[in-house]
Short mmCIF file of C-alpha atoms and ligand atoms in Angstrom, two decimals:
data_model
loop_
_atom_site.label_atom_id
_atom_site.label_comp_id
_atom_site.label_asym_id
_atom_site.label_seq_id
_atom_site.Cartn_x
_atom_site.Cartn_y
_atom_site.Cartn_z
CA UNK A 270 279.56 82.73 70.22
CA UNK A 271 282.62 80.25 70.17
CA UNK A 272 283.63 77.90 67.62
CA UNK A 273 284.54 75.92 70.27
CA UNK A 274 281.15 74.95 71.76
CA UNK A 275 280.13 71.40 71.68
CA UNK A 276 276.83 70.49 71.39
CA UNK A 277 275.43 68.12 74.02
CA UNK A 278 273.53 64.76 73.05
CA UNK A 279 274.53 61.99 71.20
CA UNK A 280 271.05 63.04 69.60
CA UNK A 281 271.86 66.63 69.02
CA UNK A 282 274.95 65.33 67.01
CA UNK A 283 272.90 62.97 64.75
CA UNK A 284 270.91 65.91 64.21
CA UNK A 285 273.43 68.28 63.31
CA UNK A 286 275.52 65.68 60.95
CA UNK A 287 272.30 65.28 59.14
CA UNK A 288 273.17 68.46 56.83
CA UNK A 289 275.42 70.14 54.77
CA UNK A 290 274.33 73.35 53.97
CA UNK A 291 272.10 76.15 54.85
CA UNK A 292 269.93 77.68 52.64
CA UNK A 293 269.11 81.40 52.87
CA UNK A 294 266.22 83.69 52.33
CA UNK A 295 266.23 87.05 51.63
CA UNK A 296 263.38 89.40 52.94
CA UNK A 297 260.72 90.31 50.30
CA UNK A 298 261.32 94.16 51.09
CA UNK A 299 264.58 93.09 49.28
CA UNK A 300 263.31 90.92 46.44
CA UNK A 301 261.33 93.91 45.21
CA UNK A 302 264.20 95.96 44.88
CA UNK A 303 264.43 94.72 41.32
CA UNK A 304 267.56 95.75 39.81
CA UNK A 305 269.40 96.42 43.42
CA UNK A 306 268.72 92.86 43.87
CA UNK A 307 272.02 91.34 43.24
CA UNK A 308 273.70 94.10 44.92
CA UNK A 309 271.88 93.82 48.31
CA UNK A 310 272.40 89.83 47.87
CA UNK A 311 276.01 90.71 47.75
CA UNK A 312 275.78 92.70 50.80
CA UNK A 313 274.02 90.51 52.42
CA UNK A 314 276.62 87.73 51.72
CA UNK A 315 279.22 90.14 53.06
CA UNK A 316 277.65 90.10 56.76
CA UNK A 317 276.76 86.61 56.54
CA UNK A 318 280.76 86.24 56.25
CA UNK A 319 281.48 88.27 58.87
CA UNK A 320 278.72 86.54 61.10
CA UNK A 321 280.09 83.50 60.38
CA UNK A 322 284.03 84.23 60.39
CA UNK A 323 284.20 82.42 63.86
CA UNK A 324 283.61 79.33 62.54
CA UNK A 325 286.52 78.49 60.53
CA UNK A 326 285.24 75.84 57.53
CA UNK A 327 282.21 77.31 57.06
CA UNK A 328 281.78 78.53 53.18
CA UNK A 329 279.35 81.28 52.21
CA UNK A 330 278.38 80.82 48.56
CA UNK A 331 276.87 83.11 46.50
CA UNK A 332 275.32 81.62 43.21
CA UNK A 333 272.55 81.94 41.00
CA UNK A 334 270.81 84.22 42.94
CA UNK A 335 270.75 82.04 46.17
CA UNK A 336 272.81 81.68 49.36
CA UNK A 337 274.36 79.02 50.84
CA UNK A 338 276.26 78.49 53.61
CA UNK A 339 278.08 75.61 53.46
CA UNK A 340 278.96 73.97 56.80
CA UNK A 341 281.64 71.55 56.37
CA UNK A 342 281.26 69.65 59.73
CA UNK A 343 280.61 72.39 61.54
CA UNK A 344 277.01 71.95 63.96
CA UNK A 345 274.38 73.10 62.20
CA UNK A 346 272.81 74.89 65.61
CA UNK A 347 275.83 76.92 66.20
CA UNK A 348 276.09 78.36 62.85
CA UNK A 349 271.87 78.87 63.01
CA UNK A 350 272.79 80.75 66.05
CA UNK A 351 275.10 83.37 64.68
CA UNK A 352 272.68 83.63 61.42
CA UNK A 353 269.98 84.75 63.61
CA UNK A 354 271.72 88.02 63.91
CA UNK A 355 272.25 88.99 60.32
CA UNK A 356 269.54 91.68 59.36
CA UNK A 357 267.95 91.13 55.94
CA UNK A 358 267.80 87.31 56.52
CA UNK A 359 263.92 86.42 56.24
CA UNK A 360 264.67 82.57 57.36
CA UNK A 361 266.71 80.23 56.50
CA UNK A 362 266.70 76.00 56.18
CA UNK A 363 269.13 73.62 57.43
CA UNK A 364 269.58 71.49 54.37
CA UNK A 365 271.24 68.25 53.18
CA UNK A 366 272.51 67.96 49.71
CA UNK A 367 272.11 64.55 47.41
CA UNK A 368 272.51 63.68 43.87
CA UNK A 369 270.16 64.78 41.51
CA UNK A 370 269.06 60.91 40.85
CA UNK A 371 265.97 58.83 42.45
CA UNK A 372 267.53 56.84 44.76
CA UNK A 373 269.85 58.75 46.64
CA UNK A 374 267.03 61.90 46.72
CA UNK A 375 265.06 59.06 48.48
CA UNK A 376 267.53 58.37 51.16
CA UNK A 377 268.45 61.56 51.47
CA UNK A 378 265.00 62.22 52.37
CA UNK A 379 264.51 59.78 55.14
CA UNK A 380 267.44 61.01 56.86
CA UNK A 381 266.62 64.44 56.97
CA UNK A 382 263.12 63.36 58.27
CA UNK A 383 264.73 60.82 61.30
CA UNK A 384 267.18 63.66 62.01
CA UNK A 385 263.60 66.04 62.32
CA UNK A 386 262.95 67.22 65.39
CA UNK A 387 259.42 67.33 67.25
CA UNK A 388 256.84 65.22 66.80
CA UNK A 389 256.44 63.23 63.83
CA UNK A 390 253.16 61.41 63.67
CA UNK A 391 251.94 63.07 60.52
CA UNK A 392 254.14 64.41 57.53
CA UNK A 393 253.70 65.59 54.08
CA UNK A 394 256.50 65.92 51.14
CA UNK A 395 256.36 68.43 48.32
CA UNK A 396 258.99 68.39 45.76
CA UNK A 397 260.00 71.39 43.23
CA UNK A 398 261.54 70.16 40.20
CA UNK A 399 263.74 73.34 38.96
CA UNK A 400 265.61 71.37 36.77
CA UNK A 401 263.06 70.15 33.64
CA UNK A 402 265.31 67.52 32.59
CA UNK A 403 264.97 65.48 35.61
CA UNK A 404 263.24 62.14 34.44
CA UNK A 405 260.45 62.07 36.88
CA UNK A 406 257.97 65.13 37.49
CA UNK A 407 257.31 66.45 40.49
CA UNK A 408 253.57 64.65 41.48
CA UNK A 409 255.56 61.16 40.44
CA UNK A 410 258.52 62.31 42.94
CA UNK A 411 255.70 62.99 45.81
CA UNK A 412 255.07 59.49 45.65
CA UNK A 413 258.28 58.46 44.95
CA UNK A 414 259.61 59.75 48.27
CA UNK A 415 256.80 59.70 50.95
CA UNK A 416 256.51 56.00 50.16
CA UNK A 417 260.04 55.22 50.95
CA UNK A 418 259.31 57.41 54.42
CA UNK A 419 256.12 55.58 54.86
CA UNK A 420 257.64 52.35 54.14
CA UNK A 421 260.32 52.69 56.69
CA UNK A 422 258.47 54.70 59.96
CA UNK A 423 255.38 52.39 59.53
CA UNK A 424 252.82 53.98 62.35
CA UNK A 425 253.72 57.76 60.17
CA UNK A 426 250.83 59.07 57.83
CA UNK A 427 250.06 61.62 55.45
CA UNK A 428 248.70 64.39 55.88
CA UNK A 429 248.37 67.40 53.58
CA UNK A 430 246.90 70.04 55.06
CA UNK A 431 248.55 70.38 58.58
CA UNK A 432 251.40 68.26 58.56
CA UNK A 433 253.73 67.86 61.39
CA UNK A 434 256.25 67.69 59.44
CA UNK A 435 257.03 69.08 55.78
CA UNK A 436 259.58 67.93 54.07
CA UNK A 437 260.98 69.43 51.01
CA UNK A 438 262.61 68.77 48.42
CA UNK A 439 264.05 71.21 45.76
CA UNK A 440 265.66 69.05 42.49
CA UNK A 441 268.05 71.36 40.25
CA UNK A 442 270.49 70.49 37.48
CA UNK A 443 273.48 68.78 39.08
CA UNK A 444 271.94 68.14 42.88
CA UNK A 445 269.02 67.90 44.87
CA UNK A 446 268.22 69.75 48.08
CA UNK A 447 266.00 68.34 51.04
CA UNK A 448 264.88 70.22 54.24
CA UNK A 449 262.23 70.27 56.50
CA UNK A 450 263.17 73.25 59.16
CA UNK A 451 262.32 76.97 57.83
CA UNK A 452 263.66 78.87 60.83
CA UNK A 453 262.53 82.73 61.17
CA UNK A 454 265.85 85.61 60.82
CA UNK A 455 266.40 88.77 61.73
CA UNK A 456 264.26 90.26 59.04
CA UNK A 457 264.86 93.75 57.86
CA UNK A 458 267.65 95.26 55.80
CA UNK A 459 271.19 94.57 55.56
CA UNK A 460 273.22 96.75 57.70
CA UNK A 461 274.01 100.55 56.17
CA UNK A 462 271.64 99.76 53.84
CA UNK A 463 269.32 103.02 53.80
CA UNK A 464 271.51 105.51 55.42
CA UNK A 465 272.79 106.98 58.61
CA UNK A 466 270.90 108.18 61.69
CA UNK A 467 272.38 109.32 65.31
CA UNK A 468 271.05 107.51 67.87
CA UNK A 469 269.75 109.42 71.57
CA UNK A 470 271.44 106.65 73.57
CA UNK A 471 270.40 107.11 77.18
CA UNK A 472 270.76 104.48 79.90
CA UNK A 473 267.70 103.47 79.82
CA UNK A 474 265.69 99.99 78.36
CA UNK A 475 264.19 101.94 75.07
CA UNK A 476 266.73 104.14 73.57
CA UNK A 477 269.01 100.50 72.54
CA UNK A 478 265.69 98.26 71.64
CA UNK A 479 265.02 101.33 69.10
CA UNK A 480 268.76 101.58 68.36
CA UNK A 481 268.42 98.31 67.30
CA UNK A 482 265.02 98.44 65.47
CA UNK A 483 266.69 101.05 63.55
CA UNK A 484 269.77 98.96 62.26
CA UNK A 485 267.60 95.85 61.62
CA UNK A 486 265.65 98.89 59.09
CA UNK A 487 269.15 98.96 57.67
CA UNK A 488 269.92 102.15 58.86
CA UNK A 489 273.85 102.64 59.97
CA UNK A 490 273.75 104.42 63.58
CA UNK A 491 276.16 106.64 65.69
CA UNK A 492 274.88 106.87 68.95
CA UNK A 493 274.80 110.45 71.03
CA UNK A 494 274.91 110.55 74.86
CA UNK A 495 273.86 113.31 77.03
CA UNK A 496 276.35 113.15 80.24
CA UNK A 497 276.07 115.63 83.30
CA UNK A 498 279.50 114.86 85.04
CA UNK A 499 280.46 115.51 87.99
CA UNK A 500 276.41 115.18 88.51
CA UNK A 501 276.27 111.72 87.15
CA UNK A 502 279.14 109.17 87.55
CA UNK A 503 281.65 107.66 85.78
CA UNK A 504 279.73 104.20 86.09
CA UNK A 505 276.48 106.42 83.98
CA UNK A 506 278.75 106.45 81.49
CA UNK A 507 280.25 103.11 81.48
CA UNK A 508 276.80 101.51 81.26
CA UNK A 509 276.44 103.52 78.01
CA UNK A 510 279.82 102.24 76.79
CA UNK A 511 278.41 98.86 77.72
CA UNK A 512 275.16 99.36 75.68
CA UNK A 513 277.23 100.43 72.48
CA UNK A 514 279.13 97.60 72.75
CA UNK A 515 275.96 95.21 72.33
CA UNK A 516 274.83 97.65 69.89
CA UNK A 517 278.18 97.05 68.17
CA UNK A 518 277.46 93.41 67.74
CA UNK A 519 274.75 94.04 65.12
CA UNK A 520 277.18 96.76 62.97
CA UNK A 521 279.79 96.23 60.20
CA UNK A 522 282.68 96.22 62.88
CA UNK A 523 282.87 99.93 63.85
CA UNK A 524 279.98 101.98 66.34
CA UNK A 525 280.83 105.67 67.12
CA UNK A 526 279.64 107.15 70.40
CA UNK A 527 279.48 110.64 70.98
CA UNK A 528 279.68 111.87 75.02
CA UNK A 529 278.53 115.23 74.92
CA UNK A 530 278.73 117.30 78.49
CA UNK A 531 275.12 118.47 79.24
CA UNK A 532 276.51 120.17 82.65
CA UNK A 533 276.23 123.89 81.93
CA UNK A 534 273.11 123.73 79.81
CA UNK A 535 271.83 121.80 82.65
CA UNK A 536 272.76 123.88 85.33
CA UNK A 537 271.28 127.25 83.64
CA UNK A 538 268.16 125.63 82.83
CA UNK A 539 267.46 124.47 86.27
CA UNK A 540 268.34 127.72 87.44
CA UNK A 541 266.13 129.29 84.79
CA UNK A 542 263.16 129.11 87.76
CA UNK A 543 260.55 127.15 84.68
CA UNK A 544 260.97 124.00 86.75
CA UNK A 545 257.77 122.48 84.97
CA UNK A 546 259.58 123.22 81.48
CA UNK A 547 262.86 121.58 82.22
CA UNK A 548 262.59 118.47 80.71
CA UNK A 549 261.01 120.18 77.42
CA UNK A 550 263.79 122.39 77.66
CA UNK A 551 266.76 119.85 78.08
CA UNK A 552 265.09 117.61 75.16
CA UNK A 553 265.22 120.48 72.70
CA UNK A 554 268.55 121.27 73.29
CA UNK A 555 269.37 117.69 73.58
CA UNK A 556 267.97 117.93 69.63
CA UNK A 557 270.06 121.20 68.43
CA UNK A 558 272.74 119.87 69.70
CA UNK A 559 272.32 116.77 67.95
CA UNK A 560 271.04 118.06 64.74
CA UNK A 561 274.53 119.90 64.61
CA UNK A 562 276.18 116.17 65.06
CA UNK A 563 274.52 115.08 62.44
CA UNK A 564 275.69 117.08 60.34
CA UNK A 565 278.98 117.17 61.22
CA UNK A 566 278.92 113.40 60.61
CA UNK A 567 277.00 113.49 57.79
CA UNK A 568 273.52 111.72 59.58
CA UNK A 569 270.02 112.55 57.92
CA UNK A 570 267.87 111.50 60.72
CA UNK A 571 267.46 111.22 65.06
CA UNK A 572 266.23 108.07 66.31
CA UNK A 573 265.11 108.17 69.54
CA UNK A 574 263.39 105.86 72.21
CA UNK A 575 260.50 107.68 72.77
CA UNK A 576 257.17 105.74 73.54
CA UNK A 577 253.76 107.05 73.14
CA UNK A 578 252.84 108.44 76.99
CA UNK A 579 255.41 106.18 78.83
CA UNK A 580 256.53 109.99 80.49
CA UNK A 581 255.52 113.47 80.31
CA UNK A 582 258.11 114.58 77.79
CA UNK A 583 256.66 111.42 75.56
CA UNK A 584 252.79 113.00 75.82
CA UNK A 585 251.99 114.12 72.14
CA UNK A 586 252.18 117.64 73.10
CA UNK A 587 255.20 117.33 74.77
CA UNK A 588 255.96 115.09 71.50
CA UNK A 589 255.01 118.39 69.09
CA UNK A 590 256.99 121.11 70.67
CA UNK A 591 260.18 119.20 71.46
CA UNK A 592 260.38 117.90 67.52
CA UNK A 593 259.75 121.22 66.88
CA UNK A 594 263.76 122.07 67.28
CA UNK A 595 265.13 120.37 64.85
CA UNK A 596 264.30 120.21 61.18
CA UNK A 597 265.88 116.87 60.78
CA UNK A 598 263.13 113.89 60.73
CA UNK A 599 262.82 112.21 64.47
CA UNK A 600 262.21 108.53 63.87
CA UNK A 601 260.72 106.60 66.40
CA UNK A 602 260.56 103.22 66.45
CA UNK A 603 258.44 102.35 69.90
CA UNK A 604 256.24 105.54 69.68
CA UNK A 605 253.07 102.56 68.88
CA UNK A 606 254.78 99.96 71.31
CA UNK A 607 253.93 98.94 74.76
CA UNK A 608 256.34 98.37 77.61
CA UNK A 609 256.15 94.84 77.78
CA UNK A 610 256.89 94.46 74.24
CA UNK A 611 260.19 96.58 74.28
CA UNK A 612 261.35 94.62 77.18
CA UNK A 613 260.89 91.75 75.33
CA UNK A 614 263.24 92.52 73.19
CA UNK A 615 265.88 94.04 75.20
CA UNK A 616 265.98 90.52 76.47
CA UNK A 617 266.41 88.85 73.43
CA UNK A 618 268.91 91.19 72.29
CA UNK A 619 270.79 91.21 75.47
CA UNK A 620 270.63 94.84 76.67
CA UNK A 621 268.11 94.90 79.40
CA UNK A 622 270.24 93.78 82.13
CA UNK A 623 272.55 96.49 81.75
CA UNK A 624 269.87 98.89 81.34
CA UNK A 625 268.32 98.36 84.45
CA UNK A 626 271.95 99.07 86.40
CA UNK A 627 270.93 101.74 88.62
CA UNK A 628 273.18 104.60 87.85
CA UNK A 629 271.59 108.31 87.34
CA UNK A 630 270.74 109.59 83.82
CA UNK A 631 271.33 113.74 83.23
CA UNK A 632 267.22 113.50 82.96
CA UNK A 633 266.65 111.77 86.38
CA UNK A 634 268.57 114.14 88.18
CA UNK A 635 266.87 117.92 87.77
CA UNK A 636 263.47 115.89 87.24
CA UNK A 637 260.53 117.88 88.55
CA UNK A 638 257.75 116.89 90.76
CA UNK A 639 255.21 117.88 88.25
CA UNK A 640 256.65 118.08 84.44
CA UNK A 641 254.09 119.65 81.88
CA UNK A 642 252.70 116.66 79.56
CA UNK A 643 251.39 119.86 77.60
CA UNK A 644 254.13 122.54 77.52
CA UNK A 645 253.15 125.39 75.09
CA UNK A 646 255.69 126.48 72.25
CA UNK A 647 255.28 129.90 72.56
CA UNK A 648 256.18 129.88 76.19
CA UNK A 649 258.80 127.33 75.76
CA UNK A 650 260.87 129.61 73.23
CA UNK A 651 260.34 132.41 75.40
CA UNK A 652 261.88 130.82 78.58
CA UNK A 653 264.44 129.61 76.02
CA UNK A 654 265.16 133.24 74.66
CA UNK A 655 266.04 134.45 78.98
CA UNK A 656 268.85 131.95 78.94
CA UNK A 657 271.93 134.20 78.60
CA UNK A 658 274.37 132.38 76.18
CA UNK A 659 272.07 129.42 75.16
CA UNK A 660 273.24 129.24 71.55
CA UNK A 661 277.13 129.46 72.65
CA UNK A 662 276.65 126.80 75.22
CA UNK A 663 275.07 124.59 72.93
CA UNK A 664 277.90 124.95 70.26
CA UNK A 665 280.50 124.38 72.74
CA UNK A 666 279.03 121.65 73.71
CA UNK A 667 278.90 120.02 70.33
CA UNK A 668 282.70 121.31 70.22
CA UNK A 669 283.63 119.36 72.94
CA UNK A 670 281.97 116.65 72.23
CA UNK A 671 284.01 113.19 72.60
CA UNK A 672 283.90 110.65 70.60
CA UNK A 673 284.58 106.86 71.32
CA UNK A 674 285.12 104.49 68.26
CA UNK A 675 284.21 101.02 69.01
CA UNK A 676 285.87 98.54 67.27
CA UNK A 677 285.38 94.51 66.66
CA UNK A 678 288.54 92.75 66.06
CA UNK A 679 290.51 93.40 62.72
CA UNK A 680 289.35 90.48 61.12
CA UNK A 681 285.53 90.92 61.51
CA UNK A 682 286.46 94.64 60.65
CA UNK A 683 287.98 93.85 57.03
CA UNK A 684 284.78 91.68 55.76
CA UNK A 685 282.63 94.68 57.27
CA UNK A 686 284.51 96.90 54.83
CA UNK A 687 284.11 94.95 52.15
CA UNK A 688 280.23 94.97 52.84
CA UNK A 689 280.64 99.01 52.70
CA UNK A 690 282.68 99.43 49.55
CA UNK A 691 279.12 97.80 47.98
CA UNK A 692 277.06 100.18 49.48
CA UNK A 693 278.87 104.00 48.77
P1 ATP B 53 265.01 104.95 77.76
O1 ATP B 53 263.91 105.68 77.06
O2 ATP B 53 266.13 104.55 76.88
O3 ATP B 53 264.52 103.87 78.65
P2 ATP B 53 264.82 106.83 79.70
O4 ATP B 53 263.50 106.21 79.95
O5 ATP B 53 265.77 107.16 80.80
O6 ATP B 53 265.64 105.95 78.75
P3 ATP B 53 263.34 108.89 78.60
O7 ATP B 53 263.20 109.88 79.63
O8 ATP B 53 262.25 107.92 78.30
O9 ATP B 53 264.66 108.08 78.82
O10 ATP B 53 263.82 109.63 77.27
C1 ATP B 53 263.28 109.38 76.01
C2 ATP B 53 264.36 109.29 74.96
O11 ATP B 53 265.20 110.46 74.97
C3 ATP B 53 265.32 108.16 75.22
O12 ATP B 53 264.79 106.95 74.72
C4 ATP B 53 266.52 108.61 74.45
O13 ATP B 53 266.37 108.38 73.05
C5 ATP B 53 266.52 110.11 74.70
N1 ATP B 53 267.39 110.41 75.87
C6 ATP B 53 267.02 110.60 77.15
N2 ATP B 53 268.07 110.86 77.93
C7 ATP B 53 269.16 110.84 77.13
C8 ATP B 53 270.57 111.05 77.34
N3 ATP B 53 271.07 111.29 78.53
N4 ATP B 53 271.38 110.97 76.28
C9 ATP B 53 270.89 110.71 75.04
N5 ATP B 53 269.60 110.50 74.80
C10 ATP B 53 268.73 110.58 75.82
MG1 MG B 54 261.92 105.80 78.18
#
């Protein structure tokens, strides 16, 4: 995103000088919160900052229990752009501002609708009147304002129940706000805003669409890798890098990655001779391992991108005794969804071409021809207890563990901080 970009059309630019200010909505998970209210508003102003710190005019305001953005010039689609991003956002209106006075609400109004896009052969108006005082009531300002449409787009008509167009108007003390756009956000929670989780970050197309389910739940993530080097190459573990990254775009400034080496523990299990248990065997280790992360880093939950029977570790036997090895809760996000639908969103979030590099993940390399899609627990701890060393390879591995801290620039960094300092 670059403040830089032009929009194209002469048409475009009428549409964009048409408003002033955007007009946010929070999502009603958030509204409920009562008494938190103000404080996740707050936050929520905080990453709408840093979203926006690219453009440099643009003012977030914060008053009265609503958000504004204000653009000052800047194109209203480029801003909309960045706000799409900003978990917690429920949608949010492109909006022009006029006096809080009959005449200029009515202009107002007819420019906002010629600036509309779409098709416009039907439209409707509905006016709130927030401020009591205002000399006309809101049935009266109806009227007022879909006649002066009417009278100036003569083949338009009204229509109440499906309208092509809606355009609103909301009249407070001091100005008046029209709109007709209500474009969907991000949804979800503010970022950090119920706690931290580690991440399984493979290669793969799930483990970053549930990565980033998780942080649009307002959850703040650290992601853990599994690497088998020499086994698997340096690119493996670029791609992962590369997946953070993207990951890092959705943050408050700052991912951590954790490379842990996987080679021994890989190594004995394959040479354990339970070649249909190695995959439940590498995933429970995978989870120790983790589990000790987690608390080392102070993490109260695994999110992983496990889908109901995509493989045979993701069977809900295979499921059951690979939770079993860690107490911590395993949240995941895609266990109800289908393939088609988690590609879908890799798309949109922009991780699924890196995902489907082809560069070998620790799993794909000792996979069996036949994994068990029902491994039993009993025999699984057994093959686990004639692995000389298991529990000393798995704490050096956590021990020499590496840790990458991804950074956005220092500027984005500072108004992530401030978002923090509200949450701890
Ligand atoms: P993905 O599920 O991301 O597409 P994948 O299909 O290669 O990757 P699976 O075999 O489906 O991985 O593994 C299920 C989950 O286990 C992954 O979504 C991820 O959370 C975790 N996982 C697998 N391999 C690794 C690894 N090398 N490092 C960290 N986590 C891993
Ligand atoms: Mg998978």
């Amino acid at each position: 995103m670059s403040s830089t970009m032009r929009s194209g059309s002469l048409n475009e630019d009428q549409h964009h000088s048409a408003y002033d200010m955007v007009l946010l909505r929070l999502g009603s998970e958030i509204t409920v919160k009562g008494k938190n209210r103000h404080r996740f508003e707050q936050v929520l102003a905080d990453h709408v900052r840093k979203a926006l710190r690219p453009f440099e005019r643009v003012v977030v305001q914060h008053t009265y229990g609503r958000l504004y953005v204000m653009l000052n010039e800047h194109p209203y689609e480029e801003v909309a752009a960045a706000l799409r991003d900003v978990f917690g956002l429920v949608s949010f209106s492109p909006v022009k501002k006029a006096e809080a006075e009959l005449d200029a609400i009515r202009d107002t109004a007819l420019a906002v609708f010629r600036a509309n896009k779409g098709p416009k052969s039907t439209f409707k108006v509905t006016v709130k009147r927030g401020w009591k005082q205002f000399p006309h009531n809101s049935m009266e300002m109806n009227h007022q304002v879909a006649s002066h449409v009417l009278r100036e787009t003569p083949e338009l008509k009204v229509d109440i129940r499906n309208p092509d167009v809606e355009l609103r108007v909301d009249i407070q003390q001091g100005a008046a706000y029209v709109y007709c756009d209500v474009e969907q956000g991000a949804g979800g929670f503010p970022y950090g805003a119920n706690g931290k989780a580690l991440l399984l970050l493979s290669g793969g197309i799930d483990s970053p669409v549930a990565g980033w389910l998780g942080m649009r739940k307002g959850l703040t993530l650290e992601a853990v890798h599994f690497h088998s080097y020499p086994f698997t190459s340096e690119q493996a573990k670029e791609k992962v890098v590369t997946l953070s990254k993207r990951l890092l775009h959705y943050t408050n400034g700052k991912f951590k990655l954790h490379l842990v080496p996987f080679t021994d523990i890989q190594t004995s299990f394959a040479q354990a001779g339970q070649e249909r248990l190695i995959i439940t065997l590498m995933r429970r280790a995978m989870l120790r391992i983790t589990e000790m992360i987690a608390e080392r880093e102070s993490a109260h939950a695994i999110v992983t991108g496990d889908s109901l029977g995509q493989v045979a570790s993701q069977t809900l036997g295979s499921m059951n005794v690979i939770g079993r090895a860690t107490d911590l809760p395993l949240l995941r996000p895609l266990v109800m969804m289908d393939k088609v639908d988690i590609i879908r969103i890799a798309e949109q979030i922009g991780t699924y071409e890196t995902s489907i590099l082809p560069y070998e993940d620790c799993c794909t390399l000792f996979v069996p021809k036949s994994p068990t899609t029902n491994p039993n627990l009993e025999s699984v701890e057994k093959a686990e207890a004639t692995i000389d060393n298991l529990d000393e390879m798995i704490a050096l591995a956590v021990k020499n563990t590496v840790t990458v801290v991804l950074k956005q620039d220092e500027a984005e960094k500072k108004a992530a901080e401030t978002a923090e300092d509200r949450w701890f």
